[in-house]
XYZ file of C-alpha atoms in Angstrom:
643
model
C 38.150 -117.584 171.142
C 39.826 -116.690 167.550
C 37.421 -118.809 165.116
C 35.005 -119.608 167.785
C 32.231 -117.628 166.483
C 31.837 -116.498 170.157
C 30.673 -113.155 171.328
C 33.614 -111.884 173.973
C 32.113 -110.369 176.978
C 34.222 -109.156 179.285
C 34.335 -109.910 182.695
C 31.973 -113.431 182.589
C 32.532 -115.047 185.548
C 31.696 -118.820 186.834
C 29.297 -118.126 189.740
C 29.289 -121.692 190.646
C 31.321 -124.462 190.244
C 28.483 -127.007 188.876
C 27.444 -123.979 185.950
C 29.094 -124.705 182.477
C 30.921 -121.111 181.463
C 28.735 -118.372 179.831
C 30.762 -118.709 176.827
C 29.696 -122.512 176.118
C 26.126 -121.213 176.845
C 26.424 -118.466 174.104
C 28.296 -120.882 171.838
C 25.429 -123.608 172.135
C 22.559 -121.393 171.435
C 24.714 -119.372 168.801
C 25.273 -122.951 166.938
C 21.825 -123.879 166.948
C 19.760 -120.901 166.205
C 20.799 -117.956 164.432
C 20.338 -114.664 167.210
C 21.281 -111.028 167.083
C 24.547 -109.702 168.747
C 22.166 -107.216 170.976
C 20.193 -110.363 171.997
C 23.797 -112.422 173.052
C 24.741 -109.352 174.360
C 22.033 -108.917 176.726
C 22.347 -112.905 177.780
C 26.136 -111.944 178.518
C 25.288 -109.453 180.823
C 22.272 -111.429 182.277
C 24.390 -113.986 183.460
C 26.589 -111.897 185.195
C 23.750 -110.661 187.301
C 22.291 -107.638 185.004
C 18.534 -107.070 185.024
C 18.485 -104.118 182.613
C 17.453 -104.805 179.072
C 19.764 -103.057 176.468
C 19.279 -99.560 175.028
C 20.012 -97.846 172.272
C 23.211 -94.738 172.201
C 22.255 -91.899 171.977
C 23.768 -90.549 168.832
C 27.315 -89.129 169.711
C 27.099 -90.385 173.212
C 30.600 -93.016 173.976
C 30.593 -96.111 174.552
C 31.594 -96.899 178.545
C 33.669 -99.592 179.478
C 32.618 -102.149 182.238
C 33.108 -100.759 185.436
C 33.412 -96.979 184.182
C 32.126 -93.868 186.324
C 29.419 -92.178 184.404
C 31.217 -88.724 185.283
C 32.984 -87.539 181.908
C 36.825 -87.907 182.062
C 39.504 -85.845 179.537
C 40.981 -87.184 176.412
C 43.524 -89.569 176.901
C 46.262 -89.194 174.532
C 46.453 -93.007 172.635
C 50.046 -93.131 172.929
C 50.305 -93.178 176.533
C 51.649 -95.640 178.467
C 52.077 -95.855 182.495
C 53.845 -98.411 183.923
C 53.777 -99.302 188.164
C 56.227 -101.416 189.320
C 56.441 -102.881 192.651
C 60.428 -102.700 193.985
C 61.426 -106.848 194.777
C 64.529 -107.543 196.407
C 65.887 -108.507 192.921
C 65.190 -105.034 191.564
C 68.313 -103.833 194.242
C 71.541 -103.468 195.299
C 73.500 -104.114 198.536
C 71.392 -101.983 200.057
C 68.156 -102.300 199.205
C 67.917 -99.627 197.174
C 66.369 -99.418 193.225
C 68.964 -99.989 191.269
C 69.210 -97.169 188.500
C 70.154 -99.538 185.757
C 66.737 -100.929 186.716
C 65.151 -98.488 186.593
C 66.835 -97.061 182.845
C 65.448 -100.475 181.876
C 61.485 -100.022 183.269
C 62.236 -96.283 181.486
C 63.365 -97.633 178.285
C 60.297 -100.216 177.674
C 58.054 -97.469 178.409
C 58.810 -95.212 176.357
C 59.258 -98.017 173.388
C 55.724 -99.220 174.282
C 54.738 -95.628 173.883
C 56.554 -95.197 170.294
C 55.247 -98.307 169.165
C 51.436 -97.533 169.694
C 51.791 -94.245 167.366
C 54.081 -96.070 165.047
C 52.154 -98.942 164.520
C 55.452 -100.908 164.027
C 58.806 -101.571 165.916
C 60.517 -98.994 167.252
C 64.163 -99.044 167.948
C 65.611 -96.402 170.790
C 67.634 -94.044 169.389
C 68.747 -91.634 172.365
C 68.134 -90.608 175.559
C 68.433 -87.432 176.738
C 70.247 -85.780 179.910
C 68.576 -87.480 182.846
C 68.415 -85.173 186.556
C 67.551 -87.762 189.351
C 65.323 -85.295 191.181
C 65.910 -87.287 194.475
C 68.875 -89.478 194.145
C 68.349 -93.326 194.190
C 70.093 -93.115 197.264
C 68.879 -94.099 200.965
C 71.370 -91.609 202.958
C 69.167 -91.130 205.508
C 67.746 -94.330 208.171
C 64.134 -93.881 209.102
C 62.132 -95.912 211.730
C 59.846 -98.530 210.040
C 56.723 -97.236 207.955
C 57.789 -93.875 208.129
C 59.494 -91.470 205.053
C 61.068 -88.543 204.972
C 60.464 -87.592 201.574
C 64.274 -87.312 201.144
C 65.426 -91.193 200.869
C 65.955 -93.192 197.801
C 63.667 -95.989 196.678
C 63.910 -99.318 198.567
C 62.075 -102.571 198.454
C 58.291 -102.463 198.893
C 57.771 -99.099 197.253
C 56.211 -98.200 194.083
C 58.124 -96.872 190.895
C 55.412 -95.260 188.367
C 56.388 -94.566 184.775
C 54.550 -92.409 182.643
C 55.400 -92.165 178.671
C 53.666 -90.457 175.826
C 54.612 -89.578 172.412
C 55.422 -85.863 172.094
C 55.593 -85.015 168.324
C 56.528 -87.171 165.656
C 58.658 -86.602 163.148
C 59.642 -87.952 159.696
C 60.888 -91.338 160.526
C 61.549 -90.096 164.202
C 59.367 -89.527 167.291
C 60.116 -87.829 170.735
C 58.887 -89.597 173.896
C 58.873 -87.961 177.167
C 59.144 -89.907 180.333
C 57.790 -89.257 184.025
C 59.127 -91.002 186.475
C 57.996 -90.918 190.303
C 57.985 -93.519 193.239
C 54.968 -94.060 195.902
C 55.248 -94.940 199.877
C 52.615 -97.330 200.172
C 52.507 -96.615 203.591
C 52.405 -93.561 203.964
C 50.593 -92.506 200.376
C 53.649 -90.011 199.548
C 54.694 -89.359 195.990
C 57.512 -87.803 194.871
C 59.499 -87.194 191.509
C 62.482 -89.091 190.512
C 63.099 -87.338 187.285
C 61.497 -86.549 184.092
C 63.719 -87.718 180.555
C 62.861 -87.451 177.104
C 64.245 -90.263 174.464
C 63.861 -90.064 170.775
C 62.760 -93.597 169.053
C 63.045 -94.590 165.123
C 60.620 -96.528 163.352
C 61.483 -99.369 161.551
C 59.907 -101.462 158.876
C 60.898 -104.806 157.100
C 64.875 -105.388 156.911
C 65.346 -102.132 158.814
C 63.983 -100.416 156.478
C 62.925 -96.500 157.742
C 59.097 -95.601 157.978
C 57.288 -92.741 157.699
C 55.188 -91.633 160.565
C 52.061 -90.036 161.019
C 51.503 -86.748 162.332
C 50.480 -86.264 166.032
C 47.805 -84.357 166.812
C 48.150 -82.627 170.321
C 45.057 -81.741 172.311
C 45.709 -80.538 175.612
C 47.516 -77.452 176.753
C 50.353 -79.572 177.889
C 50.488 -81.418 174.825
C 50.638 -78.284 173.003
C 53.890 -77.329 174.477
C 54.860 -80.431 174.556
C 54.540 -80.515 171.303
C 56.118 -76.999 170.471
C 58.731 -77.264 171.853
C 59.906 -80.809 171.087
C 61.055 -79.123 167.493
C 63.519 -77.104 169.964
C 64.987 -80.140 171.712
C 65.639 -82.060 168.442
C 67.851 -79.263 167.102
C 70.117 -78.619 170.209
C 70.357 -82.422 170.214
C 71.656 -82.077 167.030
C 73.765 -79.122 167.755
C 75.098 -80.450 170.923
C 78.614 -81.837 169.511
C 79.491 -78.704 167.773
C 78.891 -76.712 171.020
C 81.160 -78.936 172.566
C 83.749 -78.687 170.048
C 83.222 -74.516 169.538
C 83.810 -74.487 172.950
C 87.130 -76.680 173.405
C 88.505 -74.890 170.283
C 88.066 -71.174 172.771
C 89.274 -72.655 175.753
C 93.233 -73.124 176.863
C 94.849 -76.689 175.086
C 96.860 -76.930 178.676
C 95.230 -79.392 180.777
C 95.785 -77.487 184.633
C 95.385 -79.570 187.462
C 93.295 -78.094 190.632
C 94.827 -78.039 193.711
C 93.193 -79.528 196.630
C 93.922 -79.468 199.954
C 95.144 -82.820 201.786
C 94.576 -84.496 198.252
C 97.126 -86.552 195.801
C 96.059 -87.044 192.579
C 94.351 -90.679 191.562
C 95.798 -91.883 188.161
C 92.827 -92.343 185.759
C 94.242 -95.878 184.750
C 93.516 -96.987 188.133
C 89.876 -96.646 187.298
C 89.616 -97.997 184.067
C 87.198 -100.641 183.989
C 86.157 -103.646 181.297
C 83.392 -105.922 181.393
C 81.831 -108.397 178.249
C 78.346 -109.588 178.297
C 76.944 -112.316 176.590
C 73.924 -111.242 174.833
C 70.961 -113.757 175.720
C 67.444 -114.068 174.981
C 66.189 -112.380 177.916
C 68.380 -109.315 177.108
C 66.567 -108.848 173.750
C 63.288 -107.413 172.549
C 60.785 -108.828 170.217
C 62.477 -107.506 168.093
C 65.846 -110.069 168.665
C 67.527 -106.676 169.429
C 69.120 -106.312 172.963
C 67.044 -104.035 174.702
C 68.390 -100.081 174.703
C 67.069 -100.620 178.171
C 69.629 -103.306 179.179
C 72.925 -101.660 177.108
C 72.135 -98.633 179.874
C 71.568 -100.883 182.592
C 75.464 -102.700 181.802
C 76.981 -99.100 181.071
C 75.414 -97.878 184.300
C 76.892 -101.133 186.247
C 81.209 -100.476 185.100
C 80.417 -96.384 185.144
C 79.461 -96.975 189.014
C 82.821 -99.764 189.330
C 85.178 -96.712 188.243
C 83.464 -94.395 190.268
C 84.152 -96.190 193.097
C 87.315 -97.108 192.373
C 87.817 -93.181 192.861
C 86.771 -92.446 196.005
C 86.984 -96.514 197.716
C 83.061 -95.593 198.449
C 79.629 -96.417 197.049
C 78.825 -93.624 194.599
C 75.120 -92.012 193.932
C 74.716 -91.114 190.216
C 73.754 -87.796 189.914
C 72.980 -86.878 186.298
C 73.141 -89.161 182.756
C 74.446 -86.895 179.640
C 72.718 -87.980 176.396
C 73.181 -91.974 175.495
C 73.417 -92.298 171.821
C 72.322 -95.159 169.999
C 74.869 -95.569 167.113
C 73.650 -98.940 166.050
C 72.206 -102.199 167.317
C 73.156 -105.416 168.429
C 71.456 -108.790 168.373
C 71.226 -112.487 170.678
C 74.430 -113.766 170.358
C 76.554 -111.088 170.414
C 79.258 -109.990 172.913
C 78.989 -106.636 174.685
C 82.662 -104.756 175.575
C 81.543 -102.155 178.087
C 84.554 -100.084 178.730
C 84.316 -97.084 181.730
C 87.037 -94.509 183.007
C 86.801 -91.263 185.454
C 87.139 -88.366 182.942
C 87.563 -85.614 185.596
C 87.139 -85.309 188.917
C 85.741 -82.035 190.210
C 85.741 -81.067 194.289
C 82.145 -82.977 194.671
C 81.327 -84.666 191.686
C 83.023 -86.873 189.259
C 82.189 -87.763 185.293
C 82.860 -91.622 183.993
C 82.825 -91.660 180.875
C 82.086 -95.125 179.227
C 80.967 -97.017 176.168
C 79.663 -100.342 174.444
C 81.125 -101.881 171.834
C 79.713 -105.115 170.258
C 81.221 -108.097 168.290
C 79.454 -111.474 166.630
C 82.343 -114.315 167.274
C 84.827 -114.978 169.859
C 87.253 -114.452 167.137
C 86.066 -111.527 165.791
C 88.519 -108.657 165.759
C 86.377 -105.923 164.494
C 84.159 -104.356 166.816
C 81.087 -101.993 166.338
C 80.600 -98.606 168.560
C 77.341 -99.298 169.725
C 76.509 -96.746 172.753
C 78.306 -94.050 174.826
C 77.541 -91.993 177.809
C 79.150 -89.492 180.410
C 77.698 -90.141 183.930
C 78.011 -87.817 186.612
C 78.496 -89.525 190.062
C 78.491 -87.882 193.627
C 79.644 -89.552 197.251
C 77.052 -88.478 200.020
C 77.809 -88.691 203.919
C 75.860 -89.805 206.672
C 74.098 -86.223 206.170
C 72.998 -86.830 202.683
C 76.078 -84.071 201.565
C 78.469 -84.220 198.840
C 81.910 -85.415 199.774
C 84.888 -84.247 198.627
C 87.113 -86.285 195.887
C 89.945 -86.952 195.438
C 92.110 -85.748 192.188
C 92.260 -87.831 189.048
C 95.674 -87.572 187.210
C 94.697 -88.285 183.474
C 96.819 -90.335 181.327
C 98.865 -88.548 178.886
C 97.279 -88.132 175.267
C 93.996 -89.407 174.677
C 93.592 -89.079 178.884
C 93.837 -85.362 178.352
C 91.843 -84.483 176.041
C 88.885 -86.511 177.951
C 90.023 -84.589 181.100
C 89.510 -81.118 179.069
C 86.050 -82.368 177.428
C 84.409 -83.259 180.935
C 85.049 -79.848 182.081
C 83.697 -78.612 179.064
C 80.540 -80.842 179.676
C 80.151 -79.114 182.998
C 80.096 -76.212 182.117
C 77.542 -76.814 179.272
C 75.667 -79.068 182.074
C 75.566 -76.031 184.245
C 74.092 -73.604 181.245
C 71.593 -76.012 180.279
C 70.454 -76.288 183.839
C 70.315 -72.694 184.508
C 68.703 -71.567 181.313
C 66.736 -74.460 180.204
C 66.078 -76.752 183.304
C 64.373 -73.784 185.619
C 60.722 -73.042 185.973
C 60.566 -69.427 184.242
C 59.453 -67.686 186.916
C 63.056 -68.615 188.344
C 65.215 -67.303 185.244
C 66.324 -63.400 185.433
C 65.177 -61.535 182.784
C 68.465 -60.925 181.820
C 70.565 -63.934 181.263
C 74.351 -63.293 180.646
C 75.419 -64.402 177.032
C 78.705 -65.627 176.396
C 79.559 -68.101 173.020
C 79.353 -71.156 175.418
C 75.551 -71.489 176.349
C 74.018 -69.763 172.952
C 72.372 -72.841 172.552
C 70.838 -73.204 175.345
C 69.514 -69.355 175.318
C 68.283 -70.140 172.191
C 66.106 -72.804 173.388
C 65.019 -71.323 176.044
C 64.162 -68.059 173.978
C 61.686 -70.020 171.676
C 60.218 -72.562 173.722
C 59.294 -69.744 175.995
C 57.105 -67.939 173.417
C 55.989 -71.476 172.181
C 54.985 -72.447 175.799
C 52.668 -68.953 175.847
C 51.566 -69.534 172.426
C 50.367 -72.924 173.418
C 48.234 -71.293 176.714
C 44.586 -72.165 176.455
C 43.252 -69.220 178.458
C 43.805 -66.050 176.164
C 40.577 -63.691 176.490
C 39.470 -61.194 173.722
C 39.820 -58.217 175.601
C 39.842 -55.291 172.510
C 38.375 -55.763 168.695
C 39.031 -52.957 166.169
C 38.238 -53.885 163.138
C 40.801 -56.443 161.472
C 42.716 -56.010 165.013
C 42.028 -58.133 167.693
C 43.723 -58.543 171.135
C 44.037 -60.840 173.851
C 44.940 -61.286 177.779
C 46.241 -64.034 179.527
C 45.859 -63.669 183.260
C 48.380 -65.906 185.549
C 49.288 -65.601 188.793
C 52.815 -63.622 188.594
C 52.181 -62.696 184.438
C 49.881 -60.726 182.746
C 50.760 -61.202 178.930
C 48.958 -60.073 175.951
C 48.640 -61.189 172.115
C 47.603 -59.172 168.822
C 47.009 -60.674 165.963
C 45.491 -59.694 162.172
C 45.468 -61.037 158.901
C 47.722 -59.675 156.370
C 47.612 -60.044 152.607
C 51.588 -61.007 152.662
C 52.645 -64.799 152.245
C 54.189 -66.106 155.792
C 57.937 -66.016 154.915
C 57.971 -62.637 153.543
C 56.168 -60.921 156.951
C 58.858 -63.583 158.152
C 62.111 -61.767 156.755
C 60.501 -58.216 157.805
C 59.355 -58.667 161.148
C 62.999 -60.678 162.229
C 65.031 -57.392 161.596
C 64.848 -55.348 164.408
C 66.841 -52.411 162.694
C 63.180 -52.178 160.742
C 61.050 -51.813 163.205
C 61.394 -47.984 163.734
C 59.543 -47.933 160.385
C 56.921 -49.366 161.864
C 56.789 -49.093 165.616
C 57.255 -45.607 167.178
C 58.121 -46.728 170.450
C 61.613 -48.024 168.653
C 64.358 -45.158 168.323
C 67.142 -47.401 166.572
C 68.085 -50.954 166.930
C 72.084 -51.720 166.244
C 73.045 -55.045 165.115
C 75.471 -56.011 167.941
C 76.632 -59.627 167.065
C 75.307 -62.017 164.275
C 75.410 -65.416 166.125
C 74.079 -67.932 163.334
C 72.128 -67.677 160.792
C 68.851 -68.115 163.064
C 70.054 -65.963 166.199
C 71.220 -62.480 166.147
C 71.883 -59.545 168.939
C 70.645 -55.985 168.879
C 71.025 -52.868 170.860
C 67.553 -51.185 171.034
C 67.055 -47.604 171.683
C 63.448 -46.710 172.999
C 61.441 -43.343 172.831
C 59.350 -44.622 175.705
C 60.934 -42.561 179.335
C 61.144 -44.648 182.472
C 59.858 -43.769 185.632
C 63.199 -41.716 186.007
C 62.590 -39.765 182.999
C 65.706 -41.463 181.018
C 64.819 -43.557 177.468
C 65.064 -46.820 177.909
C 67.165 -49.019 176.522
C 67.424 -52.750 175.744
C 69.979 -55.509 174.745
C 67.924 -58.413 173.170
C 68.528 -61.427 171.747
C 66.694 -62.642 168.477
C 65.624 -66.023 167.178
C 64.230 -66.701 164.050
C 62.406 -70.511 163.497
C 60.734 -71.519 159.886
C 58.333 -73.749 160.036
C 59.592 -77.521 160.956
C 56.574 -79.452 159.671
C 52.896 -78.344 157.743
C 51.273 -76.349 160.305
C 54.221 -74.579 162.477
C 54.160 -71.216 162.520
C 57.573 -68.851 161.592
C 58.580 -68.197 164.839
C 60.877 -64.954 165.698
C 61.426 -64.674 169.377
C 62.733 -61.869 171.608
C 64.619 -62.256 175.061
C 66.871 -59.646 177.182
C 70.429 -60.857 177.485
C 73.432 -59.307 178.836
C 76.523 -58.466 177.142
C 80.142 -57.356 178.843
C 80.201 -55.189 175.651
C 77.110 -53.280 176.581
C 76.512 -52.443 180.026
C 73.983 -50.365 181.617
C 74.914 -46.701 180.887
C 73.977 -43.331 183.136
C 71.847 -42.012 179.954
C 69.470 -44.370 179.577
C 67.672 -46.834 181.834
C 68.633 -50.371 181.097
C 64.824 -52.317 180.305
C 64.025 -56.187 180.066
C 62.240 -58.299 178.089
C 61.313 -61.880 179.067
C 59.741 -63.417 176.519
C 58.221 -61.867 173.316
C 57.809 -62.235 169.843
C 55.877 -62.938 166.707
C 54.410 -66.004 165.403
C 52.903 -65.844 161.642
C 50.926 -68.701 160.380
C 50.544 -68.734 156.642
C 46.658 -69.302 155.900
C 46.759 -69.767 151.876
C 49.952 -68.624 149.491
C 49.219 -65.098 150.284
C 47.751 -64.207 153.127
C 49.201 -65.028 156.482
C 47.918 -64.782 160.094
C 50.482 -62.142 162.181
C 50.846 -62.424 165.957
C 52.710 -60.273 168.329
C 52.846 -61.768 172.505
C 54.495 -60.319 175.138
C 54.841 -61.446 178.947
C 54.176 -58.346 180.614
C 57.220 -57.135 182.817
C 56.777 -54.618 185.502
C 57.917 -51.734 183.602
C 55.776 -52.442 181.066
C 52.851 -53.213 182.878
C 50.788 -50.009 183.201
C 51.230 -49.641 179.198
C 49.183 -52.587 179.080
C 46.927 -52.457 180.997
C 46.145 -48.938 180.020
C 45.581 -50.469 176.418
C 43.463 -53.714 177.640
C 41.183 -50.842 179.640
C 40.107 -49.249 176.239
C 41.822 -46.095 177.742
C 44.279 -46.384 174.772
C 44.711 -47.296 171.337
C 48.319 -47.503 170.950
C 48.570 -50.940 170.484
C 45.782 -51.285 167.825
C 47.424 -47.999 165.524
C 50.711 -50.013 166.024
C 50.215 -52.561 164.800
C 47.999 -51.374 161.788
C 51.270 -49.226 161.122
C 52.631 -52.599 161.131
C 50.688 -54.151 158.379
C 51.224 -50.850 156.234
C 54.916 -51.860 156.599
C 54.804 -55.627 155.511
C 52.359 -54.363 152.713
C 54.499 -51.309 151.286
C 57.851 -53.773 150.968
C 56.946 -56.928 150.071
C 57.503 -55.841 146.711
C 60.435 -54.696 147.269
C 61.757 -57.844 148.970
C 60.495 -59.957 146.235
C 62.612 -57.723 143.918
C 65.254 -58.603 146.254
C 64.989 -62.329 146.467
């Protein structure tokens, strides 16, 4: 007990009713005589039935928790929070299935606890990234008691497991990764529900921002998430610009889709407005409304709007990013508005926003949150039904209608390029302006994922050049690195321009700049001297994505991957080559020294060349990298003069 001077001994029990509690015994002993802590601990253990005397731990030996297994366990992320919730009737909807709003509250709570573990101070939700439900939270199948088909949703009696941990801390914000699954206690089977990323901001007194301590990843998985977190952050910041750019290039006329046997429903008929009073149970320990509670209320009105269109019970499939613009407190009134923006053949988008005001007579309202939710209606076999069309209102309704179509295209691009596993993404992805952000993200994150792999093995070493290989199920990757007497920023500038690569890489004949996408992304048409199996030279269309360090310790990154362009189709004179993942990472070792590393995930056409070098039958790799060093040293002075 605090202030009593009692030694806390976990696990003490009162073995018999007439015996005084062990804590009281220890207190009496300590109040009358001076007893070393080790003896008190031994007494404590003895009262629990232990007969072993205390022993001194060896240097470096970790102290085991009571009841812990002797076998070593992997280090656990100190920010990791695990939550398990048994689904009770109060958590479900009218069909006995877990309410999505309740799930969002649990997700937000777990993520907030993880963020506060790292920050050591109160944190507030800034945004919640797009959530795609791998298994819907509906139950279209009726199963016999005690049987689970792996397709039905979460219902009463099942357990929802949530794991949240901080992936990366920036200046005052941090990204928290959340994994959600559920298990059937009768069958013991587990199934993934969704994966999400939330951004939290640490707050000091009076709402001031707090500078966060850096996070050091330990495992390979944590290193990958840490590295890619910077790319996800970049993608969040440009999301609005991506939508605006797509709308600018789209036709301004709103064309309604023709659908057999369907009459367009006026969007106004789906409009919903509801008000909620924020009470103490709705607020967190800081007095602010739970972000998860606001999301749950928003999901509720969005579901009502979707139901008014389809006259059925819809299923939530995806949530566009929740963006919190400001807080609300206990006593606030929240006005929640929802309307169906657009209905596609099998899905509909519902726009929802939340506004807050402090008093009943208050006129001004604060816009605190907005989101877009995608619903489907499932038939008895779990397949999406065809939906009625929506007739948008003139003016703002037509704008929302067009924006919904643009967001659908962005979601498809993102799901195709970003969400797919690396092995499921084709070597060359079609390029257009609408998916440029996600292709750039995929390009850089694929390289960062390769860099963070743990099982690189040294295959060859020649003077300063070292060659490593990484053997995986479907890929053989290699990395070549060396230290060069050049500033990292200078090496980054020289190596990111493919038009100069032929000066040091004899495999390159030329590289033509096809499109300057922005300051960070460029598309090149590259011609190689290497002959294909058809005895023709190869050519490539390559997206080069550049990234400067996000924080201290990050490398400069130049990532390459193949894309397809209508203006540069494959021609008869060349064999079109492809690269899935390659590029440079440059780490500063000092102001004038850098470690330059080149990575490549070998494609089938390149595999023979790689294995020949790995086996020691050729030194082309080492010779090429030595030529790269000479190129860097020769041109760094010219670069300084130009700068």
